[in-house]
Amino acid sequence: MRGGRVAYERPWMETGINTNLSVESNQVMNAENEIPMTKVKESIPPTPSRSVIPFSVASLQQYTDSFSEANIILEDKLGKIYRADIPDGKKLMVMKIDIRESTLSNDEFRNLAFHVFELQHPNILELIGYCTEYGQRLLVYTYFSGRTLHDILHDENDIKRKLSWNARIEVALGAARALEYLHEGCQSPIIHQKFESSSILLDNELSVCVCDCGLASISSPSNSVSQISRQMQSLFSYEPPEIRDSGTHSDRSDVYSFGVVMLELLTGREPYDSSRPRAEQYLVRWASTQLHDINTLKRMVDSSIAGKYPVKSLSRFADIISRCIQEGSEFRPPISEVVQDLSRMVQVIKTEDEKSHGKTD
């Protein structure tokens, strides 16, 4: 089902995933990862419970084939995500955070894991466990089979051919619902801070799952780039002017980032593309002045769906984008308003589909 998350199982409750493997022989240090390499045997599985699981390094080594390069699913700014193969045939995903990016102590990282574990939404990647042994920062998630929206939009692939105009609206709605939950559905509002097209996972059915939720505190901006390089970097990215100017994040900065993702869905272009003519290299700067002219708007549409959309729907989509990427944060809508607008667009699609099927029946 598009715009929602694919059904998943809770493998640790159904199969007794072993999270605490016992050491059988001497440990050998892996120089690159500084994780003891161990020969292990399984101990008694833990009692199933609804709580975040503290995994051992040994168990995650076994499930990821010692964090083999062949098991890497994704890479992002925080680190690498590995496929973890459980002995009974089920899978998990393990995020191995680059310890150079982490500013958190062991206790702080555990607390973060507890908070992320509480995020329960159909469009948010579900955390089930963590590991802090030997100075590592590992997060364990339920498995989601798919690719990032960024890769789908910007590479030639089978899934992109499924990204019709209507599908793009539903993908936007699924991602907006995830942000709405973070901003307005949690006990304390959560700002994603790193929202971009690579934060959105899609499976073959175009089900939406947003990752990196609740992880903003793992690293600080000053930890990786200077203020000047940060300002330059943000010109190429999803960050609004207030982040470049003061580093201040809010729910409306997430809305701006979401607007940039909508622009990607509309145009099929990257936020920054040095291969294009100078006037077109910065997506927001190039597109923002053209969103209200239907003729220029048509020329902006991703060539893979050119002419395959209702003009009124295109205009509404562009209007939402325009409001989201306003320079002043006070002029951007709350994400709940965006969800309402996109929901109405999806409802129109469903109504028209029903009418179309009615005529052919």
XYZ file of C-alpha atoms in Angstrom:
361
model
C 0.000 0.000 0.000
C 1.482 3.320 -1.042
C 1.840 6.138 1.454
C 2.014 3.660 4.327
C 4.551 1.280 5.681
C 4.859 -2.321 4.648
C 3.670 -4.766 7.279
C 6.492 -6.015 9.443
C 6.989 -8.688 12.073
C 8.492 -8.344 15.522
C 11.150 -11.015 15.061
C 12.614 -10.726 18.556
C 9.238 -11.609 20.055
C 8.440 -14.414 17.656
C 11.750 -16.206 17.190
C 13.779 -15.479 20.318
C 16.657 -13.603 18.700
C 19.759 -14.270 20.707
C 21.179 -10.931 21.824
C 23.810 -12.179 24.259
C 26.177 -14.733 22.746
C 28.746 -16.230 25.097
C 32.487 -16.278 24.345
C 33.938 -19.698 23.588
C 37.541 -18.790 22.719
C 40.097 -15.997 23.022
C 39.213 -12.556 21.676
C 41.201 -11.018 18.813
C 40.992 -7.264 18.249
C 39.927 -6.010 14.835
C 42.235 -3.035 14.262
C 39.836 -1.118 12.011
C 36.687 -1.383 14.104
C 38.245 -2.031 17.514
C 35.649 -4.728 18.116
C 36.795 -8.023 19.629
C 36.459 -10.802 17.053
C 35.011 -13.802 18.861
C 34.068 -17.361 18.213
C 30.694 -17.678 19.853
C 28.036 -20.146 20.816
C 24.427 -19.313 21.518
C 23.154 -18.927 25.051
C 19.531 -19.152 26.202
C 17.331 -16.648 24.315
C 15.969 -13.771 26.391
C 12.400 -13.695 27.596
C 10.241 -11.847 25.043
C 9.260 -8.403 26.302
C 8.243 -5.003 25.025
C 11.454 -3.193 25.869
C 14.555 -2.037 24.050
C 17.103 -4.855 23.760
C 20.778 -4.460 24.753
C 22.590 -6.529 22.111
C 26.129 -7.812 22.575
C 28.834 -7.033 20.027
C 29.350 -10.783 19.597
C 25.760 -11.413 18.522
C 25.779 -8.526 16.042
C 29.111 -9.688 14.656
C 27.607 -13.091 14.026
C 24.479 -11.717 12.363
C 26.394 -9.264 10.109
C 29.283 -11.590 9.263
C 31.630 -9.367 11.298
C 30.183 -6.226 9.703
C 31.118 -7.414 6.254
C 31.207 -4.884 3.427
C 28.990 -7.287 1.501
C 26.258 -6.755 4.111
C 26.128 -2.959 3.823
C 22.628 -1.848 2.819
C 22.941 1.921 3.134
C 25.407 4.619 4.111
C 24.492 8.013 5.491
C 26.072 10.877 7.396
C 25.996 8.980 10.690
C 27.486 5.710 9.489
C 26.727 2.451 7.715
C 23.658 0.221 7.920
C 24.195 -3.532 7.650
C 21.882 -6.438 6.947
C 21.847 -8.804 9.906
C 20.884 -12.395 9.094
C 19.299 -14.220 12.024
C 19.909 -17.995 12.179
C 16.203 -18.779 11.669
C 16.181 -16.896 8.351
C 14.761 -13.550 9.478
C 16.622 -10.265 9.102
C 17.382 -7.094 11.042
C 19.250 -3.893 10.165
C 22.201 -2.665 12.226
C 23.371 0.939 12.071
C 27.069 1.205 12.934
C 27.528 4.840 13.840
C 30.903 6.384 13.093
C 32.270 6.916 16.603
C 34.029 10.057 15.394
C 30.563 11.562 14.846
C 29.197 10.607 18.252
C 29.250 13.153 21.053
C 27.308 10.966 23.508
C 28.540 8.967 26.472
C 27.429 5.353 26.936
C 24.623 6.403 29.289
C 23.489 9.180 26.958
C 23.475 6.796 24.005
C 21.412 4.255 25.965
C 18.933 6.972 26.904
C 18.696 7.990 23.259
C 17.966 4.372 22.315
C 15.194 4.204 24.926
C 13.580 7.351 23.501
C 13.871 6.261 19.857
C 12.425 2.868 20.822
C 9.253 4.649 21.955
C 8.646 6.043 18.447
C 5.846 3.875 17.107
C 4.425 4.922 13.752
C 3.738 3.040 10.500
C 5.992 5.395 8.521
C 8.975 5.397 10.910
C 11.721 2.777 10.972
C 11.347 0.849 14.217
C 14.254 0.524 16.654
C 14.423 -2.664 18.702
C 17.857 -2.565 20.310
C 21.306 -1.051 20.755
C 24.885 -1.886 21.721
C 27.552 0.208 23.481
C 30.150 -2.487 24.178
C 33.820 -1.645 23.514
C 32.954 1.997 22.797
C 30.740 1.079 19.846
C 27.550 2.912 18.898
C 25.190 0.390 17.289
C 21.440 0.624 16.744
C 19.334 -2.366 15.726
C 16.186 -1.886 13.633
C 13.482 -4.055 12.144
C 14.309 -4.975 8.572
C 12.890 -2.892 5.738
C 13.543 -4.146 2.238
C 13.909 -1.198 -0.091
C 15.987 1.719 -1.357
C 16.170 5.388 -0.476
C 13.987 7.852 -2.343
C 17.174 9.674 -3.317
C 18.609 6.625 -5.059
C 15.312 5.807 -6.747
C 14.871 9.342 -8.107
C 18.434 9.874 -9.240
C 19.381 6.429 -10.586
C 17.795 4.421 -13.363
C 15.976 1.528 -11.720
C 12.812 -0.543 -11.849
C 11.208 1.196 -8.864
C 11.507 4.646 -10.475
C 9.286 3.449 -13.305
C 6.563 2.917 -10.688
C 6.886 6.503 -9.438
C 3.935 7.922 -11.331
C 2.630 11.363 -10.488
C -0.001 9.901 -8.157
C 2.591 7.676 -6.492
C 4.803 10.699 -5.799
C 1.956 12.457 -4.025
C 1.370 9.394 -1.851
C 5.080 9.082 -1.058
C 5.086 12.739 0.023
C 2.046 12.091 2.214
C 3.655 9.079 3.920
C 6.804 11.071 4.698
C 4.764 14.064 5.919
C 2.826 11.808 8.283
C 6.095 10.616 9.812
C 7.163 14.225 10.462
C 3.712 15.079 11.800
C 4.051 12.278 14.334
C 7.495 13.528 15.405
C 6.358 17.155 15.702
C 2.892 16.712 17.154
C 2.321 13.081 18.140
C 5.096 12.556 20.678
C 5.060 13.535 24.337
C 7.910 15.945 23.607
C 8.181 17.253 20.017
C 11.096 15.792 18.042
C 12.853 17.702 15.273
C 14.356 15.386 12.683
C 17.062 17.927 11.662
C 18.490 15.653 8.948
C 15.406 15.131 6.791
C 16.194 14.571 3.107
C 15.354 12.187 0.302
C 17.981 9.729 1.561
C 16.054 9.573 4.869
C 13.046 8.048 3.098
C 13.010 4.321 2.352
C 10.662 2.821 -0.236
C 9.997 -0.844 -0.916
C 8.800 -2.363 -4.182
C 5.219 -1.428 -3.296
C 6.304 2.172 -2.580
C 5.533 1.871 1.125
C 7.195 4.741 2.991
C 9.527 4.434 5.963
C 11.507 7.377 7.381
C 14.822 6.638 9.090
C 17.245 8.540 11.379
C 14.334 9.738 13.532
C 15.411 10.956 16.967
C 19.127 10.717 16.161
C 19.967 14.413 15.773
C 21.735 14.588 19.151
C 24.301 11.946 18.176
C 26.489 14.560 16.506
C 26.738 18.331 16.655
C 27.369 20.614 13.657
C 30.623 21.876 15.152
C 31.804 18.299 15.485
C 32.210 17.836 11.750
C 32.338 21.153 9.873
C 33.315 24.751 10.550
C 30.693 27.479 10.506
C 31.914 28.741 7.114
C 31.986 25.309 5.494
C 28.610 24.582 7.078
C 27.139 27.673 5.434
C 28.548 26.605 2.079
C 27.391 23.024 2.580
C 23.849 24.067 3.451
C 23.583 26.017 0.203
C 23.771 22.647 -1.536
C 21.382 20.843 0.747
C 18.038 20.769 2.494
C 18.700 23.329 5.203
C 16.770 26.623 5.430
C 18.376 30.071 5.790
C 18.053 30.165 9.583
C 20.274 27.087 9.895
C 22.949 28.744 7.771
C 22.680 31.944 9.767
C 22.325 30.755 13.364
C 22.203 26.944 13.460
C 18.734 27.112 15.014
C 16.510 24.098 14.310
C 12.728 24.028 14.688
C 9.746 22.116 13.359
C 9.586 24.697 10.541
C 13.157 23.900 9.486
C 11.992 20.306 9.021
C 9.105 21.682 6.926
C 11.596 23.503 4.698
C 13.596 20.296 4.242
C 10.377 18.485 3.395
C 9.641 21.139 0.759
C 13.016 20.451 -0.859
C 12.172 16.730 -0.978
C 8.864 17.620 -2.645
C 10.854 19.615 -5.206
C 12.924 16.505 -5.891
C 9.722 14.519 -6.406
C 8.420 17.203 -8.758
C 11.546 17.776 -10.821
C 13.658 14.644 -10.425
C 16.614 16.967 -9.699
C 19.129 16.972 -6.844
C 19.177 19.938 -4.401
C 22.517 20.891 -5.921
C 23.828 19.782 -9.300
C 27.082 21.313 -10.551
C 26.619 19.735 -13.991
C 23.686 22.044 -14.801
C 23.881 25.648 -16.074
C 24.879 28.036 -13.289
C 21.355 29.490 -12.956
C 19.924 25.988 -12.416
C 22.492 24.459 -10.060
C 20.697 25.334 -6.800
C 17.303 23.660 -6.934
C 15.413 25.895 -4.486
C 16.826 29.098 -5.926
C 16.033 28.004 -9.493
C 12.559 26.631 -8.800
C 11.117 29.039 -6.242
C 10.372 31.825 -8.725
C 8.677 29.460 -11.190
C 6.236 27.563 -9.009
C 3.243 29.832 -9.719
C 3.482 29.940 -13.517
C 1.812 26.881 -14.974
C 3.798 26.968 -18.217
C 7.219 27.124 -16.549
C 5.960 24.626 -13.961
C 5.211 22.098 -16.678
C 8.754 22.461 -17.986
C 10.133 21.773 -14.507
C 8.451 18.387 -14.140
C 10.626 15.257 -14.120
C 10.914 14.132 -17.735
C 9.990 10.566 -16.779
C 6.424 11.718 -15.982
C 6.151 14.636 -18.427
C 2.519 15.175 -19.406
C 1.318 12.318 -17.207
C -0.385 14.378 -14.513
C -3.536 16.511 -14.028
C -2.597 20.180 -14.343
C -4.712 21.140 -11.320
C -2.937 18.516 -9.203
C 0.457 19.793 -10.361
C -0.497 23.338 -9.400
C -1.637 22.282 -5.910
C 1.557 20.304 -5.336
C 3.634 23.320 -6.366
C 1.649 25.568 -4.034
C 2.471 23.309 -1.071
C 6.149 23.384 -2.019
C 6.119 27.177 -2.285
C 4.748 27.528 1.239
C 7.218 25.018 2.673
C 10.356 26.669 1.244
C 9.585 30.225 2.341
C 12.770 31.937 3.544
C 11.148 33.107 6.765
C 10.315 30.199 9.068
C 7.252 32.055 10.371
C 5.707 31.911 6.896
C 5.973 28.138 6.550
C 2.967 25.980 7.489
C 2.996 23.395 10.270
C 3.500 19.896 8.907
C -0.035 18.947 9.994
C -1.371 21.484 7.483
C 0.785 19.919 4.774
C -0.594 16.487 5.697
C -4.146 17.793 5.326
C -3.395 19.291 1.908
C -1.708 16.144 0.612
C -4.472 13.964 2.078
C -7.030 15.945 0.090
C -4.976 15.430 -3.060
C -4.794 11.677 -2.435
C -8.532 11.565 -1.808
C -9.131 13.258 -5.172
C -6.942 10.602 -6.795
C -8.937 7.801 -5.180
C -12.258 9.386 -6.136
C -11.167 9.777 -9.749
C -9.891 6.172 -9.799
C -13.260 4.952 -8.510
C -15.091 6.945 -11.191
C -12.755 5.600 -13.850
C -13.288 2.007 -12.747
C -17.025 2.628 -12.581
C -17.080 3.696 -16.226
C -15.192 0.618 -17.371
C -17.200 -1.877 -15.302
